[in-house]
Amino acid sequence: MRRFRSILVHASLIGALMVTLAPGTATQVEVPGIDKPVVVVSGRITSDTTWEDQFYYVLRGAVFVQDGARLTIEPGTTIVGETATQGTLVIARGSRIIANGRRDAPIVFTSDQPVGERGRGDWGGLIINGRAPLNVSGGEGVGEGDTGVYGGDDPNDNSGILRYVRVEFAGIEFSPDNELNGIAFQGVGRGTVVDYVQVKANKDDGVEFFGGTADAKHLVLTSIADDSLDWTDGWVGRLQFVVAHQRGDDANNGIEADNSGDNNNLQPRSDPTIYNATFIGDPDNNEGSESDNGWVLREGTAATIRNFIVMGFKEWGINIDHTATVEQIRNGNLTLANGILFQNGLLPGFAHFDDDAAPFFAGSPTIRIADPGLIDPYNHENPNYRPRGAATLAGGQLAPATPPNDGFFEVTTYIGALSPDPAQDWTRGWTNFEQQ
């Protein structure tokens, strides 16, 4: 039997949060299976506000945290986006979100639909706008779905903290081919902390960086319907410890990486540095030929990517597009090394490398075609992305590359996002892999 609790939420309780309500107005909400008081949030947050774990929050429409305001979310708090109103949370340029969860009490943004009936695109997502540089005309952009202005001249801009945060079943479609990302980092600066974040079952990209300098560690991107990881417009951040696992019923690429579609050589050029990444497709899926490419690097992007695994994609493992991107390889600005590819190119006419990538990377002594020995990588409900041990590779063991000693990266002894040591499995205890 489905249990409902009906809560009368008074305007005096929600005060500045629900600014669209006149004084003394009340609203009644029904949420299945909820045993906490329910707070409906809409409109604009203009002053410092805290969302407490003793309440259950509903985003009604697009909720904007305005310039100068700070939204603090306590560990263990659940926030749902209202499907009927396309609930979305937007952190405006100049504001901050402090979502500092814990392993045993993650902060969860999810669907308002009952468990078992949730799906991709139930609500909007989380959009964070900052003042870091972009390569777009005028140095400023406007977010998809009219989610605000972003960009500026401060590479150290601080939009807050996302730590032990999950974003689930987001990416609502405003119009054909116009959906929101699970988390959009739009002109976000390196002063922002992003660590231990999962995006699950998003209708559009899982995480996308629109320019900026934002860094992130410990990302889990699962069952994304478009690209798990996307960047464009001159993003120059750093990533370490990334797991991306596509579900083949509806998926595109593990990475889609651009500099600029308007001019492939705009500056600043997209040029992230990425260490310890595991990207997994869905080779056994019989519902279609989705989960296309491991990585599509195009439109003039540069990058430094080390200690990676790309496996299980039905089309290309590594796909390089556009002359400007090939030039970045020739110039030494787009480099891939210390990586393992396995079970890619399963459809006729495809392989681990496309024709533009093969001359540079096929046969590289630091990129091997081999089974990385992951324990249960294709399981969507209860995956285990750890290797059983150091992979036995033709030509001898492949040593991991040592990352820059810059205070961000950690030195590891393994290829991929996870250590063979179960005690070091950072994906356990705070993630969730339920598909509905």
Short mmCIF file of C-alpha atoms in Angstrom, two decimals:
data_model
loop_
_atom_site.label_atom_id
_atom_site.label_comp_id
_atom_site.label_asym_id
_atom_site.label_seq_id
_atom_site.Cartn_x
_atom_site.Cartn_y
_atom_site.Cartn_z
CA MET A 1 0.00 0.00 0.00
CA ARG A 2 1.39 3.44 -0.94
CA ARG A 3 1.60 5.75 2.06
CA PHE A 4 0.89 9.47 1.70
CA ARG A 5 1.43 12.21 4.19
CA SER A 6 -0.37 15.50 3.68
CA ILE A 7 1.47 18.48 5.16
CA LEU A 8 0.11 22.01 5.51
CA VAL A 9 3.11 24.28 4.94
CA HIS A 10 2.58 27.80 6.23
CA ALA A 11 4.19 30.86 4.67
CA SER A 12 5.62 31.81 8.06
CA LEU A 13 7.63 28.56 7.98
CA ILE A 14 9.09 28.99 4.52
CA GLY A 15 9.43 32.78 4.67
CA ALA A 16 12.00 34.06 2.20
CA LEU A 17 12.19 30.73 0.43
CA MET A 18 8.77 30.81 -1.17
CA VAL A 19 8.72 34.41 -2.25
CA THR A 20 5.80 33.95 -4.63
CA LEU A 21 3.42 33.47 -1.68
CA ALA A 22 1.79 36.45 -0.05
CA PRO A 23 2.05 36.74 3.75
CA GLY A 24 -0.30 34.33 5.48
CA THR A 25 -0.83 32.20 2.39
CA ALA A 26 -0.51 28.44 2.85
CA THR A 27 -0.04 25.54 0.49
CA GLN A 28 -0.90 21.88 0.94
CA VAL A 29 1.35 19.27 -0.62
CA GLU A 30 1.08 15.49 -0.90
CA VAL A 31 4.26 13.49 -1.38
CA PRO A 32 4.24 9.69 -1.41
CA GLY A 33 6.11 7.97 1.39
CA ILE A 34 7.54 11.12 3.00
CA ASP A 35 7.75 11.29 6.79
CA LYS A 36 9.23 14.81 7.01
CA PRO A 37 7.59 18.22 6.75
CA VAL A 38 7.58 19.29 3.11
CA VAL A 39 8.81 22.74 2.05
CA VAL A 40 7.90 23.92 -1.44
CA VAL A 41 10.45 26.38 -2.84
CA SER A 42 9.85 28.67 -5.80
CA GLY A 43 11.03 31.97 -7.24
CA ARG A 44 14.22 33.69 -6.14
CA ILE A 45 16.36 33.28 -3.05
CA THR A 46 17.83 36.71 -2.31
CA SER A 47 19.45 36.24 1.11
CA ASP A 48 21.52 33.57 2.86
CA THR A 49 19.35 30.48 3.36
CA THR A 50 19.84 27.04 4.90
CA TRP A 51 17.96 23.91 3.88
CA GLU A 52 17.88 21.54 6.84
CA ASP A 53 17.82 17.76 6.74
CA GLN A 54 14.69 17.67 8.93
CA PHE A 55 12.67 18.96 5.94
CA TYR A 56 11.98 17.62 2.46
CA TYR A 57 12.32 20.26 -0.26
CA VAL A 58 10.37 20.54 -3.51
CA LEU A 59 11.66 22.78 -6.32
CA ARG A 60 8.62 24.31 -8.01
CA GLY A 61 9.71 25.77 -11.33
CA ALA A 62 13.12 27.37 -11.77
CA VAL A 63 14.50 28.44 -8.38
CA PHE A 64 17.31 31.02 -8.64
CA VAL A 65 19.83 31.73 -5.90
CA GLN A 66 20.54 35.37 -6.65
CA ASP A 67 23.86 37.23 -6.83
CA GLY A 68 25.22 37.75 -3.31
CA ALA A 69 23.11 35.04 -1.65
CA ARG A 70 24.37 31.76 -0.24
CA LEU A 71 22.36 28.54 -0.17
CA THR A 72 23.62 26.06 2.44
CA ILE A 73 22.27 22.50 2.32
CA GLU A 74 22.80 20.22 5.31
CA PRO A 75 24.14 16.66 4.93
CA GLY A 76 21.39 14.11 4.37
CA THR A 77 18.93 16.59 2.85
CA THR A 78 16.70 15.46 -0.03
CA ILE A 79 15.56 17.94 -2.69
CA VAL A 80 13.16 16.94 -5.47
CA GLY A 81 12.35 18.74 -8.69
CA GLU A 82 8.64 18.98 -9.35
CA THR A 83 7.97 17.31 -12.68
CA ALA A 84 4.81 19.28 -13.46
CA THR A 85 6.63 22.64 -13.20
CA GLN A 86 10.07 21.58 -14.51
CA GLY A 87 11.69 22.16 -11.13
CA THR A 88 15.31 23.33 -11.47
CA LEU A 89 17.93 24.88 -9.19
CA VAL A 90 20.07 27.68 -10.64
CA ILE A 91 23.03 29.16 -8.77
CA ALA A 92 23.39 32.61 -10.30
CA ARG A 93 26.72 34.25 -11.04
CA GLY A 94 27.98 35.80 -7.82
CA SER A 95 26.04 33.47 -5.51
CA ARG A 96 27.17 30.25 -3.84
CA ILE A 97 25.87 26.79 -3.04
CA ILE A 98 27.35 25.06 0.01
CA ALA A 99 26.22 21.44 -0.38
CA ASN A 100 28.71 19.72 1.90
CA GLY A 101 27.38 16.20 2.43
CA ARG A 102 29.03 13.18 4.01
CA ARG A 103 29.63 9.63 2.86
CA ASP A 104 26.98 8.41 5.31
CA ALA A 105 24.66 11.37 4.61
CA PRO A 106 24.86 12.47 0.97
CA ILE A 107 22.77 15.36 -0.32
CA VAL A 108 20.34 14.03 -2.93
CA PHE A 109 18.64 15.93 -5.75
CA THR A 110 16.11 13.61 -7.34
CA SER A 111 12.69 13.12 -8.96
CA ASP A 112 9.37 13.76 -7.24
CA GLN A 113 7.96 10.57 -8.76
CA PRO A 114 7.56 7.36 -6.70
CA VAL A 115 10.41 4.85 -6.67
CA GLY A 116 9.83 2.49 -9.57
CA GLU A 117 8.25 5.22 -11.70
CA ARG A 118 11.19 7.63 -11.90
CA GLY A 119 12.95 8.22 -15.19
CA ARG A 120 15.33 10.42 -17.12
CA GLY A 121 14.09 13.95 -17.60
CA ASP A 122 11.67 14.07 -14.65
CA TRP A 123 12.96 17.48 -13.59
CA GLY A 124 15.50 20.11 -14.61
CA GLY A 125 18.84 19.71 -12.87
CA LEU A 126 21.50 21.80 -11.14
CA ILE A 127 23.03 24.77 -12.95
CA ILE A 128 25.96 26.71 -11.49
CA ASN A 129 27.02 30.01 -13.08
CA GLY A 130 30.36 31.62 -12.35
CA ARG A 131 32.70 34.45 -13.35
CA ALA A 132 35.60 32.45 -14.81
CA PRO A 133 36.84 33.03 -18.40
CA LEU A 134 35.21 31.61 -21.56
CA ASN A 135 36.12 31.81 -25.23
CA VAL A 136 32.68 32.96 -26.42
CA SER A 137 32.13 36.36 -28.01
CA GLY A 138 32.13 39.07 -25.37
CA GLY A 139 33.32 36.65 -22.69
CA GLU A 140 29.80 35.90 -21.44
CA GLY A 141 27.25 33.22 -22.25
CA VAL A 142 23.58 32.58 -21.51
CA GLY A 143 22.73 29.14 -20.18
CA GLU A 144 20.55 26.62 -21.99
CA GLY A 145 16.93 26.83 -20.93
CA ASP A 146 17.42 30.51 -20.00
CA THR A 147 19.40 29.59 -16.89
CA GLY A 148 21.31 32.82 -16.52
CA VAL A 149 24.40 34.73 -17.61
CA TYR A 150 27.84 33.30 -16.89
CA GLY A 151 31.49 34.02 -17.56
CA GLY A 152 33.94 36.74 -16.58
CA ASP A 153 37.61 37.33 -15.89
CA ASP A 154 38.23 35.58 -12.56
CA PRO A 155 39.77 32.09 -12.95
CA ASN A 156 39.72 31.68 -9.15
CA ASP A 157 36.00 32.43 -8.82
CA ASN A 158 34.27 30.46 -6.06
CA SER A 159 30.71 29.19 -6.58
CA GLY A 160 30.74 27.07 -3.42
CA ILE A 161 31.01 23.38 -2.55
CA LEU A 162 29.50 20.17 -3.94
CA ARG A 163 30.70 17.26 -1.82
CA TYR A 164 28.91 13.90 -1.50
CA VAL A 165 26.07 15.02 -3.75
CA ARG A 166 23.83 12.95 -6.04
CA VAL A 167 21.75 14.33 -8.93
CA GLU A 168 19.25 11.79 -10.27
CA PHE A 169 16.63 11.55 -13.07
CA ALA A 170 17.10 15.13 -14.27
CA GLY A 171 17.48 16.72 -17.71
CA ILE A 172 13.93 17.77 -18.48
CA GLU A 173 13.24 18.51 -22.15
CA PHE A 174 12.09 22.07 -22.88
CA SER A 175 11.89 21.44 -26.63
CA PRO A 176 13.34 18.87 -29.07
CA ASP A 177 17.12 18.62 -28.49
CA ASN A 178 16.95 21.23 -25.71
CA GLU A 179 17.36 19.47 -22.39
CA LEU A 180 19.26 20.41 -19.27
CA ASN A 181 22.42 18.68 -18.09
CA GLY A 182 22.48 16.92 -14.75
CA ILE A 183 25.00 19.49 -13.55
CA ALA A 184 26.06 22.37 -15.79
CA PHE A 185 29.21 24.18 -14.68
CA GLN A 186 28.91 27.42 -16.64
CA GLY A 187 31.95 29.66 -16.34
CA VAL A 188 32.71 28.17 -12.93
CA GLY A 189 36.07 28.95 -11.35
CA ARG A 190 38.70 26.82 -9.67
CA GLY A 191 37.83 28.19 -6.24
CA THR A 192 34.76 25.94 -6.34
CA VAL A 193 35.06 22.52 -4.64
CA VAL A 194 33.54 19.55 -6.51
CA ASP A 195 34.31 16.19 -4.89
CA TYR A 196 32.31 12.94 -4.63
CA VAL A 197 29.48 13.73 -7.02
CA GLN A 198 27.21 11.27 -8.84
CA VAL A 199 24.91 12.12 -11.74
CA LYS A 200 22.55 9.27 -12.58
CA ALA A 201 19.98 8.73 -15.35
CA ASN A 202 20.07 12.21 -16.86
CA LYS A 203 18.21 12.91 -20.10
CA ASP A 204 20.99 15.09 -21.52
CA ASP A 205 24.68 15.16 -20.57
CA GLY A 206 25.70 14.07 -17.10
CA VAL A 207 28.19 16.85 -16.37
CA GLU A 208 29.11 19.62 -18.80
CA PHE A 209 31.72 22.33 -18.39
CA PHE A 210 30.98 25.49 -20.37
CA GLY A 211 34.34 27.21 -20.22
CA GLY A 212 35.73 28.15 -16.86
CA THR A 213 38.47 26.61 -14.76
CA ALA A 214 36.51 24.32 -12.43
CA ASP A 215 38.20 21.18 -11.09
CA ALA A 216 36.51 18.00 -9.87
CA LYS A 217 37.43 14.73 -8.17
CA HIS A 218 35.55 11.47 -7.59
CA LEU A 219 32.83 11.73 -10.25
CA VAL A 220 30.38 8.88 -10.94
CA LEU A 221 28.30 9.32 -14.11
CA THR A 222 25.85 6.48 -14.74
CA SER A 223 23.00 5.67 -17.16
CA ILE A 224 23.27 9.04 -18.90
CA ALA A 225 21.16 9.37 -22.05
CA ASP A 226 23.53 11.67 -23.95
CA ASP A 227 27.21 12.23 -23.15
CA SER A 228 28.47 11.30 -19.70
CA LEU A 229 31.09 14.08 -19.69
CA ASP A 230 31.06 17.10 -21.98
CA TRP A 231 33.16 20.23 -22.26
CA THR A 232 33.22 23.26 -24.53
CA ASP A 233 33.95 27.01 -24.76
CA GLY A 234 37.48 26.93 -23.37
CA TRP A 235 37.30 24.77 -20.24
CA VAL A 236 40.77 24.39 -18.70
CA GLY A 237 40.03 22.53 -15.46
CA ARG A 238 41.40 19.35 -13.89
CA LEU A 239 39.75 16.01 -13.16
CA GLN A 240 40.90 12.96 -11.23
CA PHE A 241 39.03 9.74 -10.42
CA VAL A 242 36.15 9.63 -12.90
CA VAL A 243 33.83 6.67 -13.53
CA ALA A 244 31.37 6.89 -16.42
CA HIS A 245 29.09 3.95 -17.27
CA GLN A 246 26.71 4.28 -20.21
CA ARG A 247 23.44 2.36 -20.44
CA GLY A 248 22.87 1.22 -24.00
CA ASP A 249 19.10 1.75 -24.16
CA ASP A 250 19.70 5.47 -24.78
CA ALA A 251 23.19 6.89 -24.73
CA ASN A 252 25.69 8.76 -26.84
CA ASN A 253 29.36 9.19 -25.92
CA GLY A 254 31.43 8.72 -22.82
CA ILE A 255 33.14 12.04 -23.56
CA GLU A 256 32.14 14.70 -26.06
CA ALA A 257 34.85 17.35 -26.03
CA ASP A 258 34.84 20.64 -27.94
CA ASN A 259 36.77 23.85 -28.03
CA SER A 260 34.26 25.90 -30.04
CA GLY A 261 31.89 25.07 -32.85
CA ASP A 262 31.92 28.69 -34.04
CA ASN A 263 35.69 28.85 -34.43
CA ASN A 264 37.75 25.78 -33.58
CA ASN A 265 40.76 27.93 -32.65
CA LEU A 266 39.19 30.41 -30.24
CA GLN A 267 41.18 31.22 -27.10
CA PRO A 268 41.33 30.24 -24.32
CA ARG A 269 41.32 26.79 -25.89
CA SER A 270 39.63 23.93 -24.07
CA ASP A 271 42.57 22.13 -22.47
CA PRO A 272 41.72 20.04 -19.39
CA THR A 273 44.09 17.72 -17.56
CA ILE A 274 42.55 14.37 -16.58
CA TYR A 275 44.07 11.49 -14.60
CA ASN A 276 42.55 8.16 -13.54
CA ALA A 277 39.37 7.76 -15.55
CA THR A 278 37.30 4.66 -16.36
CA PHE A 279 34.74 4.91 -19.19
CA ILE A 280 32.44 1.94 -19.78
CA GLY A 281 29.87 1.33 -22.51
CA ASP A 282 27.20 -1.35 -22.75
CA PRO A 283 28.35 -4.00 -25.24
CA ASP A 284 25.80 -6.64 -24.23
CA ASN A 285 22.76 -4.40 -24.64
CA ASN A 286 20.28 -5.78 -27.17
CA GLU A 287 17.91 -2.80 -27.27
CA GLY A 288 19.80 -1.02 -30.03
CA SER A 289 23.21 0.26 -31.04
CA GLU A 290 23.39 3.14 -28.58
CA SER A 291 26.35 3.87 -26.27
CA ASP A 292 28.20 4.97 -29.37
CA ASN A 293 31.76 6.14 -28.77
CA GLY A 294 34.09 6.09 -25.85
CA TRP A 295 35.50 9.54 -26.47
CA VAL A 296 34.78 12.06 -29.23
CA LEU A 297 37.45 14.77 -29.17
CA ARG A 298 36.63 17.49 -31.68
CA GLU A 299 36.31 21.16 -32.66
CA GLY A 300 39.90 21.99 -31.74
CA THR A 301 40.03 20.79 -28.16
CA ALA A 302 43.34 20.10 -26.48
CA ALA A 303 43.71 17.85 -23.42
CA THR A 304 46.14 15.82 -21.35
CA ILE A 305 44.61 12.46 -20.38
CA ARG A 306 46.50 9.77 -18.46
CA ASN A 307 45.82 6.53 -16.57
CA PHE A 308 42.55 5.74 -18.35
CA ILE A 309 40.37 2.77 -19.31
CA VAL A 310 37.90 2.93 -22.23
CA MET A 311 35.88 -0.24 -22.78
CA GLY A 312 32.63 -1.63 -24.10
CA PHE A 313 31.64 1.00 -26.68
CA LYS A 314 30.06 -0.36 -29.84
CA GLU A 315 31.53 2.23 -32.17
CA TRP A 316 34.91 3.97 -31.80
CA GLY A 317 36.85 3.80 -28.60
CA ILE A 318 38.69 7.04 -29.46
CA ASN A 319 37.23 9.27 -32.19
CA ILE A 320 39.03 12.43 -33.34
CA ASP A 321 37.07 14.96 -35.41
CA HIS A 322 38.07 18.13 -37.29
CA THR A 323 41.39 19.35 -38.64
CA ALA A 324 41.93 21.74 -35.74
CA THR A 325 41.81 18.82 -33.31
CA VAL A 326 44.33 16.81 -35.33
CA GLU A 327 46.59 19.86 -35.26
CA GLN A 328 46.46 19.83 -31.46
CA ILE A 329 47.76 16.23 -31.53
CA ARG A 330 50.56 17.18 -33.93
CA ASN A 331 51.51 20.15 -31.77
CA GLY A 332 51.62 18.05 -28.61
CA ASN A 333 48.65 19.81 -27.02
CA LEU A 334 46.29 16.80 -27.17
CA THR A 335 48.01 13.81 -25.61
CA LEU A 336 46.65 10.44 -24.47
CA ALA A 337 48.91 7.97 -22.65
CA ASN A 338 49.04 5.25 -20.00
CA GLY A 339 45.69 3.83 -21.02
CA ILE A 340 43.89 0.55 -21.73
CA LEU A 341 41.23 -0.06 -24.39
CA PHE A 342 39.04 -3.17 -24.45
CA GLN A 343 35.95 -4.43 -26.33
CA ASN A 344 35.42 -1.27 -28.37
CA GLY A 345 34.40 -1.15 -32.03
CA LEU A 346 32.01 -4.09 -31.81
CA LEU A 347 29.82 -2.98 -34.73
CA PRO A 348 30.95 -3.63 -38.33
CA GLY A 349 33.26 -0.91 -39.62
CA PHE A 350 34.42 0.33 -36.22
CA ALA A 351 37.51 -0.24 -34.07
CA HIS A 352 39.32 1.10 -31.02
CA PHE A 353 40.56 4.13 -33.02
CA ASP A 354 38.97 6.01 -35.89
CA ASP A 355 41.02 6.98 -38.96
CA ASP A 356 42.16 10.30 -37.46
CA ALA A 357 43.17 8.83 -34.11
CA ALA A 358 44.86 5.65 -35.36
CA PRO A 359 48.03 7.24 -36.87
CA PHE A 360 48.86 8.85 -33.55
CA PHE A 361 47.70 6.37 -30.93
CA ALA A 362 47.38 2.88 -32.44
CA GLY A 363 50.52 0.95 -31.57
CA SER A 364 51.56 3.41 -28.87
CA PRO A 365 53.65 1.63 -26.22
CA THR A 366 51.69 3.44 -23.51
CA ILE A 367 48.20 2.56 -24.82
CA ARG A 368 47.37 -1.14 -24.70
CA ILE A 369 44.53 -3.19 -26.13
CA ALA A 370 43.84 -5.61 -23.29
CA ASP A 371 41.32 -6.74 -20.69
CA PRO A 372 41.77 -4.45 -17.66
CA GLY A 373 40.25 -7.15 -15.44
CA LEU A 374 37.46 -5.13 -13.84
CA ILE A 375 35.31 -7.18 -11.46
CA ASP A 376 31.77 -6.45 -12.71
CA PRO A 377 31.86 -3.37 -14.92
CA TYR A 378 28.75 -3.96 -17.06
CA ASN A 379 26.33 -4.53 -14.17
CA HIS A 380 24.00 -1.51 -13.98
CA GLU A 381 22.25 -2.33 -10.69
CA ASN A 382 25.24 -3.39 -8.59
CA PRO A 383 28.44 -2.63 -10.49
CA ASN A 384 31.98 -3.14 -9.30
CA TYR A 385 34.43 -1.03 -11.25
CA ARG A 386 37.57 -2.15 -9.39
CA PRO A 387 40.23 -4.22 -11.12
CA ARG A 388 40.95 -7.66 -9.68
CA GLY A 389 44.61 -6.71 -9.68
CA ALA A 390 47.20 -5.22 -11.98
CA ALA A 391 46.20 -6.22 -15.52
CA THR A 392 48.53 -8.64 -17.30
CA LEU A 393 49.28 -6.89 -20.58
CA ALA A 394 51.13 -7.93 -23.70
CA GLY A 395 54.52 -6.26 -23.66
CA GLY A 396 54.70 -6.11 -19.88
CA GLN A 397 52.98 -4.14 -17.19
CA LEU A 398 51.80 -0.62 -17.92
CA ALA A 399 52.92 1.78 -15.23
CA PRO A 400 50.66 4.69 -14.34
CA ALA A 401 51.78 8.18 -15.17
CA THR A 402 52.70 10.50 -12.33
CA PRO A 403 50.46 13.58 -12.29
CA PRO A 404 51.63 17.15 -11.75
CA ASN A 405 52.64 17.99 -8.21
CA ASP A 406 50.27 20.94 -7.96
CA GLY A 407 48.29 20.26 -4.78
CA PHE A 408 45.27 18.90 -6.66
CA PHE A 409 46.33 15.55 -8.09
CA GLU A 410 47.18 12.43 -6.09
CA VAL A 411 49.85 9.93 -7.11
CA THR A 412 48.38 6.46 -7.75
CA THR A 413 49.77 3.00 -8.45
CA TYR A 414 47.04 1.91 -10.90
CA ILE A 415 45.41 2.63 -14.26
CA GLY A 416 41.76 3.71 -14.20
CA ALA A 417 39.60 5.39 -11.58
CA LEU A 418 39.79 2.75 -8.85
CA SER A 419 42.42 0.86 -6.91
CA PRO A 420 42.31 -2.97 -6.72
CA ASP A 421 42.18 -2.53 -2.93
CA PRO A 422 38.52 -2.78 -1.79
CA ALA A 423 39.30 -0.60 1.21
CA GLN A 424 40.02 2.24 -1.22
CA ASP A 425 36.80 1.93 -3.23
CA TRP A 426 35.62 5.53 -3.05
CA THR A 427 32.34 4.76 -4.91
CA ARG A 428 30.90 2.82 -1.95
CA GLY A 429 28.62 4.16 0.76
CA TRP A 430 27.13 7.24 -0.92
CA THR A 431 26.19 6.32 -4.51
CA ASN A 432 22.95 4.76 -5.77
CA PHE A 433 22.43 2.70 -8.91
CA GLU A 434 18.64 2.12 -8.89
CA GLN A 435 17.41 2.58 -12.44
CA GLN A 436 13.90 3.85 -11.58
#
